[in-house]
Amino acid sequence: TALNTVIVGLAGATLATASFNALAAQTVSVGHTTSDNSHYSVGVDAFKKTLEKLSDGEFVVEEYPSGALGGERAMIEGLQIGTIDTVITSTGPLGNFVPETYVLDLPFLFANYDQARCVLDGPVGQDLLDKIGENNLVGLAWTENGFRHLTNNVRPVKTPEDAAGLKIRTMENKMHMAAFEEMGVRPTPMAFPELFTALQQGTVDGQENPISVILTSNLWEVQDYLSLTGHVYSPAVMLASPVLWDGLSEEEKGWFKQAAKAGAEATRAEVSRLETEGVEALKEKGVEVVENIDKSQFQQAVEPSYSVYTDQYGSKMLDRIRNSE
Ligand code: EAX
C-alpha cells in the first residue's frame, strides 16, 4: 500500500542518515614515541579536545603513544604514504626528509626556551613549516621536546673530557652525531623505541634527551647519572599526511592548525613544568644528577661541528636565527 511505502521509505531515510553520520565521523590517528603521560601526550589531549570541539565531532582523534606506530623516521614515512594521519616528532630524523630543518639541530643554538619558542613562532619557523610542506608532508605547528641532557651508566660527567669514550645513543641526525664526535663521544644512532632495551642490555653506555622524556619513558630505571648539559634544544613538530590534508576543506584545515597550536601550547607548558620538577623527581628515583655544568666547555668542544652544517647549507638561516635574538 501507499502507507507501507511511506513507512518503509522513512525507515530507509533514517537508516541512511544514521550511516551517513557514522561515516562522517572521521578518525584521525596521532602517533608519537613517548609515553601516554608525556609532554607529547598532554599536547595530544589538547589537540583532541580542540579539534573535536571545533569540528563538532566530525573528527575523532585517536592517540598511538610509545612508538605503537614505529619510530619517528618510520612514522614520517607513514605520513608520506598515508598510513598515519598525524605525528608529533622531534626534528631528530626530520632533516633526512627536509634538510632545511637541520639548522635547528645545531648544539647551543638557542640560549633558553623563550628564545627557541620565539624563533619557531616567528618568520623562521613559518618558513621552515613551508619547506616541510614542499616535501610531501604538512607542517601543522611547531611544538616542543625540550633541551637535551646527557645520561649514562659509567661515570658522572662534568666536562667534555668525562664524556669522551662513552658510547652514546643519538638520534638519527647528522648534526647531533657531528657534535658528539667533536666531544670525543662514540655516537650510535638508533630509533627511540629501541633505546630502553639498548640501555638495559648495555649496547650503549648512555643517551641524551629532555627531562620530560628521561622521566616519562622510564629511562631513569636503566641510567645512573644525569648531567644537565642542555647541549641542544630539541624542537618538535606536529605533521600531517598529505593524503589526509588533500581531502580537507579550507575550514577543516584551519581547525587542524588551531588544534595543533593548542596542543603545542599545552606541551610547552608541560616541558617547562618538568624541567624543574622532573629533575627533583629523578633525584628521588635515585639518579645522581650533576647540576653545575660549565656549559661553555661543552659549547667550545662542539663548536667545530657548525662547519658540518655551513659547509653544506651555508650560513643564511643560521644568521637569520642569530639576528632574531
Ligand atoms: O621525540 O628520539 C628521541 O630521542 C626523541 O627525543 C624522542 O623520540 C621524542
Coordinates of C-alpha atoms and ligand atoms in Angstrom, one line a residue:
T1 CA 0.0 0.0 0.0
A2 CA 0.9 3.6 -0.2
L3 CA 1.2 3.9 3.6
N4 CA 3.6 1.0 3.7
T5 CA 5.7 2.6 1.1
V6 CA 5.9 5.8 3.1
I7 CA 6.8 3.9 6.3
V8 CA 9.5 1.9 4.5
G9 CA 10.7 5.0 2.8
L10 CA 11.0 6.8 6.2
A11 CA 12.8 3.9 7.8
G12 CA 15.2 3.8 4.9
A13 CA 15.8 7.6 5.2
T14 CA 16.5 7.2 8.9
L15 CA 19.0 4.4 8.3
A16 CA 20.7 6.4 5.5
T17 CA 21.0 9.4 7.9
A18 CA 22.4 7.2 10.7
S19 CA 25.0 5.6 8.5
F20 CA 25.9 9.0 6.9
N21 CA 26.7 10.3 10.4
A22 CA 28.8 7.3 11.2
L23 CA 30.7 7.7 8.0
A24 CA 31.1 11.5 8.6
A25 CA 32.9 11.0 11.9
Q26 CA 36.4 10.6 10.6
T27 CA 39.1 9.1 12.9
V28 CA 42.4 10.9 13.0
S29 CA 45.4 8.9 14.2
V30 CA 48.2 10.7 16.1
G31 CA 51.4 8.8 16.6
H32 CA 54.4 9.7 18.8
T33 CA 57.2 7.8 20.5
T34 CA 56.8 9.0 24.1
S35 CA 54.6 7.5 26.8
D36 CA 50.9 8.3 27.5
N37 CA 51.9 10.5 30.4
S38 CA 54.5 12.5 28.5
H39 CA 54.6 16.2 27.3
Y40 CA 53.6 15.0 23.8
S41 CA 50.6 13.2 25.3
V42 CA 49.5 16.3 27.1
G43 CA 49.6 18.0 23.7
V44 CA 47.6 15.3 22.1
D45 CA 44.9 15.8 24.8
A46 CA 44.6 19.5 23.9
F47 CA 44.7 18.7 20.2
K48 CA 41.9 16.2 20.6
K49 CA 39.7 18.4 22.7
T50 CA 40.2 21.4 20.3
L51 CA 39.7 19.5 17.1
E52 CA 36.7 17.5 18.2
K53 CA 35.1 20.7 19.6
L54 CA 35.8 22.9 16.5
S55 CA 34.6 20.2 14.1
D56 CA 31.6 19.4 16.3
G57 CA 32.6 15.7 16.4
E58 CA 33.3 15.4 12.7
F59 CA 36.8 14.3 13.6
V60 CA 37.6 11.9 16.4
V61 CA 41.3 11.8 17.5
E62 CA 42.9 8.5 18.4
E63 CA 46.3 8.6 20.1
Y64 CA 49.1 6.0 19.4
P65 CA 51.8 6.7 22.0
S66 CA 55.0 4.8 22.9
G67 CA 56.1 4.1 19.4
A68 CA 53.0 2.0 18.7
L69 CA 53.2 3.1 15.1
G70 CA 57.0 2.9 14.9
G71 CA 60.0 5.2 15.5
E72 CA 60.0 8.8 14.3
R73 CA 61.6 8.1 10.9
A74 CA 59.2 5.3 10.2
M75 CA 56.2 7.4 11.2
I76 CA 57.3 10.3 8.9
E77 CA 57.4 7.7 6.1
G78 CA 53.9 6.6 7.1
L79 CA 52.7 10.1 6.7
Q80 CA 54.1 10.3 3.2
I81 CA 52.2 7.2 2.1
G82 CA 49.1 8.0 4.1
T83 CA 49.1 5.1 6.6
I84 CA 49.2 7.6 9.5
D85 CA 47.2 10.8 9.7
T86 CA 49.3 12.9 12.1
V87 CA 52.5 12.6 14.0
I88 CA 54.3 14.5 16.8
T89 CA 58.0 14.1 16.2
S90 CA 61.3 15.7 17.3
T91 CA 63.4 17.1 14.5
G92 CA 65.7 14.1 15.0
P93 CA 65.1 12.3 11.7
L94 CA 63.3 15.2 10.0
G95 CA 66.4 16.6 8.3
N96 CA 66.6 13.4 6.3
F97 CA 63.4 14.5 4.7
V98 CA 63.6 18.3 4.9
P99 CA 67.3 19.3 5.1
E100 CA 66.4 23.0 5.8
T101 CA 65.4 21.9 9.4
Y102 CA 69.0 20.8 10.2
V103 CA 69.8 24.3 11.3
L104 CA 67.6 23.8 14.3
D105 CA 69.6 20.8 15.5
L106 CA 72.9 22.7 16.0
P107 CA 74.2 22.5 19.5
F108 CA 73.9 25.5 21.8
L109 CA 72.0 27.4 19.1
F110 CA 69.3 28.6 21.5
A111 CA 70.2 30.0 24.9
N112 CA 66.8 29.3 26.5
Y113 CA 63.2 28.3 26.0
D114 CA 61.9 31.8 25.4
Q115 CA 64.3 32.4 22.5
A116 CA 63.7 29.0 20.9
R117 CA 59.9 29.4 21.1
C118 CA 60.1 32.9 19.8
V119 CA 62.1 31.9 16.7
L120 CA 59.8 28.9 16.0
D121 CA 56.7 31.1 16.3
G122 CA 58.2 33.8 14.1
P123 CA 59.1 34.0 10.3
V124 CA 61.9 31.5 10.5
G125 CA 59.5 28.9 12.0
Q126 CA 56.9 29.7 9.4
D127 CA 59.4 29.4 6.5
L128 CA 60.5 26.0 7.8
L129 CA 56.9 24.8 8.1
D130 CA 56.5 25.9 4.5
K131 CA 59.7 23.9 3.5
I132 CA 58.2 20.9 5.2
G133 CA 55.2 21.4 3.0
E134 CA 57.3 21.1 -0.1
N135 CA 58.4 17.6 0.8
N136 CA 55.3 15.5 0.7
L137 CA 54.5 16.4 4.3
V138 CA 52.3 19.0 6.1
G139 CA 53.8 21.0 9.0
L140 CA 50.8 21.9 11.3
A141 CA 52.7 23.6 14.1
W142 CA 56.0 23.7 16.0
T143 CA 55.7 22.1 19.4
E144 CA 58.4 21.1 21.8
N145 CA 60.6 18.3 23.1
G146 CA 63.0 20.4 25.2
F147 CA 66.6 21.0 26.0
R148 CA 68.5 17.7 25.8
H149 CA 70.7 16.4 28.7
L150 CA 73.2 13.6 28.9
T151 CA 72.7 10.4 30.9
N152 CA 75.0 7.4 31.2
N153 CA 75.9 4.4 33.3
V154 CA 79.6 4.7 33.5
R155 CA 80.6 7.8 35.5
P156 CA 79.2 11.3 36.5
V157 CA 80.0 13.6 33.5
K158 CA 81.0 17.1 34.5
T159 CA 83.2 18.0 31.5
P160 CA 83.6 17.0 27.8
E161 CA 86.6 15.0 28.9
D162 CA 84.4 13.0 31.2
A163 CA 82.1 12.2 28.3
A164 CA 84.9 11.2 25.9
G165 CA 85.0 7.5 25.0
L166 CA 81.4 6.8 26.1
K167 CA 79.1 5.1 23.6
I168 CA 76.1 7.3 23.4
R169 CA 72.9 6.7 21.5
T170 CA 72.0 9.7 19.4
M171 CA 69.0 10.4 17.2
E172 CA 69.4 9.6 13.5
N173 CA 70.6 13.2 12.9
K174 CA 73.9 14.0 11.3
M175 CA 74.2 17.4 13.1
H176 CA 73.9 15.7 16.5
M177 CA 76.3 13.0 15.5
A178 CA 78.9 15.5 14.3
A179 CA 78.6 17.4 17.6
F180 CA 79.1 14.3 19.7
E181 CA 82.1 13.2 17.6
E182 CA 83.7 16.5 18.4
M183 CA 83.2 15.8 22.1
G184 CA 85.1 12.5 21.7
V185 CA 81.9 10.5 22.2
R186 CA 81.1 7.5 20.1
P187 CA 77.6 8.3 18.7
T188 CA 75.3 5.4 17.9
P189 CA 72.2 6.4 16.0
M190 CA 69.1 4.5 16.9
A191 CA 65.3 4.8 16.7
F192 CA 63.8 5.8 20.1
P193 CA 61.7 2.6 20.6
E194 CA 64.9 0.6 20.7
L195 CA 66.6 2.8 23.3
F196 CA 65.3 1.4 26.6
T197 CA 66.4 -2.1 25.7
A198 CA 69.8 -0.9 24.4
L199 CA 70.5 0.8 27.7
Q200 CA 69.3 -2.1 29.7
Q201 CA 71.5 -4.6 27.8
G202 CA 74.5 -2.3 27.7
T203 CA 74.6 -2.0 23.9
V204 CA 75.2 1.7 24.6
D205 CA 76.5 3.5 27.8
G206 CA 74.1 6.4 27.6
Q207 CA 71.8 8.6 25.8
E208 CA 70.6 12.2 25.8
N209 CA 67.0 13.5 26.0
P210 CA 65.0 16.2 27.6
I211 CA 64.0 15.7 31.3
S212 CA 60.4 15.0 30.2
V213 CA 61.5 12.0 28.1
I214 CA 64.0 10.7 30.7
L215 CA 61.3 10.8 33.3
T216 CA 58.2 9.6 31.5
S217 CA 59.9 6.9 29.3
N218 CA 61.4 5.5 32.5
L219 CA 65.0 5.9 31.2
W220 CA 66.0 6.6 34.8
E221 CA 65.4 2.8 35.5
V222 CA 68.4 2.0 33.3
Q223 CA 70.6 5.1 33.8
D224 CA 72.7 6.0 36.9
Y225 CA 74.0 9.5 36.0
L226 CA 72.3 12.6 34.6
S227 CA 74.3 15.7 33.6
L228 CA 72.3 18.9 33.0
T229 CA 74.2 19.8 29.9
G230 CA 71.3 21.3 27.9
H231 CA 73.6 20.9 24.9
V232 CA 70.9 21.2 22.3
Y233 CA 67.3 22.4 22.1
S234 CA 65.1 19.7 20.6
P235 CA 62.2 21.2 18.7
A236 CA 59.2 19.0 17.9
V237 CA 56.7 19.5 15.2
M238 CA 53.2 18.2 14.5
L239 CA 53.0 16.9 11.0
A240 CA 50.0 15.7 8.9
S241 CA 49.8 13.3 6.0
P242 CA 49.3 15.0 2.6
V243 CA 46.8 12.2 1.9
L244 CA 44.6 13.4 4.8
W245 CA 45.3 17.0 4.1
D246 CA 44.3 17.0 0.4
G247 CA 40.9 15.6 1.4
L248 CA 40.1 18.6 3.8
S249 CA 38.3 21.8 3.1
E250 CA 39.9 25.1 3.9
E251 CA 37.8 25.4 7.0
E252 CA 38.8 21.9 8.2
K253 CA 42.5 22.7 7.6
G254 CA 42.1 25.8 9.8
W255 CA 40.7 23.6 12.6
F256 CA 43.6 21.2 12.4
K257 CA 46.1 24.1 12.6
Q258 CA 44.3 25.7 15.5
A259 CA 44.1 22.4 17.3
A260 CA 47.8 21.7 16.7
K261 CA 48.7 25.1 18.1
A262 CA 46.6 24.4 21.2
G263 CA 48.5 21.1 21.6
A264 CA 51.8 22.9 21.2
E265 CA 51.0 25.3 24.0
A266 CA 50.0 22.5 26.4
T267 CA 53.1 20.6 25.6
R268 CA 55.4 23.6 26.1
A269 CA 53.8 24.3 29.5
E270 CA 54.4 20.7 30.5
V271 CA 58.0 20.8 29.3
S272 CA 58.6 23.9 31.4
R273 CA 57.0 22.3 34.4
L274 CA 59.1 19.1 34.2
E275 CA 62.3 21.0 33.5
T276 CA 62.5 21.8 37.2
E277 CA 60.0 19.4 38.9
G278 CA 61.3 16.5 36.8
V279 CA 64.9 16.8 38.0
E280 CA 63.7 16.6 41.6
A281 CA 61.6 13.5 40.7
L282 CA 64.6 11.9 39.0
K283 CA 66.8 12.5 42.1
E284 CA 64.1 10.9 44.3
K285 CA 64.3 7.9 42.0
G286 CA 68.0 7.5 42.7
V287 CA 69.6 9.2 39.7
E288 CA 72.8 11.0 40.5
V289 CA 72.4 14.5 39.0
V290 CA 75.3 16.7 38.0
E291 CA 73.8 20.1 38.1
N292 CA 76.6 22.7 37.9
I293 CA 77.8 22.1 34.5
D294 CA 80.2 24.6 32.9
K295 CA 78.3 24.7 29.6
S296 CA 80.9 26.9 27.9
Q297 CA 83.3 23.9 28.0
F298 CA 80.8 21.8 26.1
Q299 CA 80.0 24.6 23.8
Q300 CA 83.7 25.0 22.9
A301 CA 84.1 21.3 22.3
V302 CA 81.2 21.0 19.8
E303 CA 81.8 24.3 18.0
P304 CA 83.7 22.8 15.1
S305 CA 80.5 20.8 14.2
Y306 CA 79.0 24.1 12.9
S307 CA 81.1 23.8 9.8
V308 CA 79.4 20.5 9.0
Y309 CA 76.3 22.5 8.6
T310 CA 77.6 25.6 7.0
D311 CA 79.8 23.8 4.5
Q312 CA 76.8 22.1 3.1
Y313 CA 73.9 24.6 3.7
G314 CA 75.6 28.0 4.0
S315 CA 75.0 30.4 6.9
K316 CA 72.0 32.3 5.8
M317 CA 69.4 30.5 8.0
L318 CA 71.9 30.5 10.9
D319 CA 72.4 34.3 10.6
R320 CA 68.6 34.8 10.4
I321 CA 68.2 32.9 13.7
R322 CA 71.1 34.7 15.4
N323 CA 69.8 38.0 14.2
S324 CA 66.3 37.3 15.5
E325 CA 67.7 37.2 19.1
Ligands
EAX1 O1 60.7 12.9 20.3 O2 64.4 10.0 19.7 C1 64.5 10.8 20.7 O3 65.4 10.8 21.5 C2 63.4 11.8 20.8 O4 63.8 12.8 21.7 C3 62.1 11.1 21.3 O5 61.8 10.2 20.3 C4 61.0 12.1 21.5

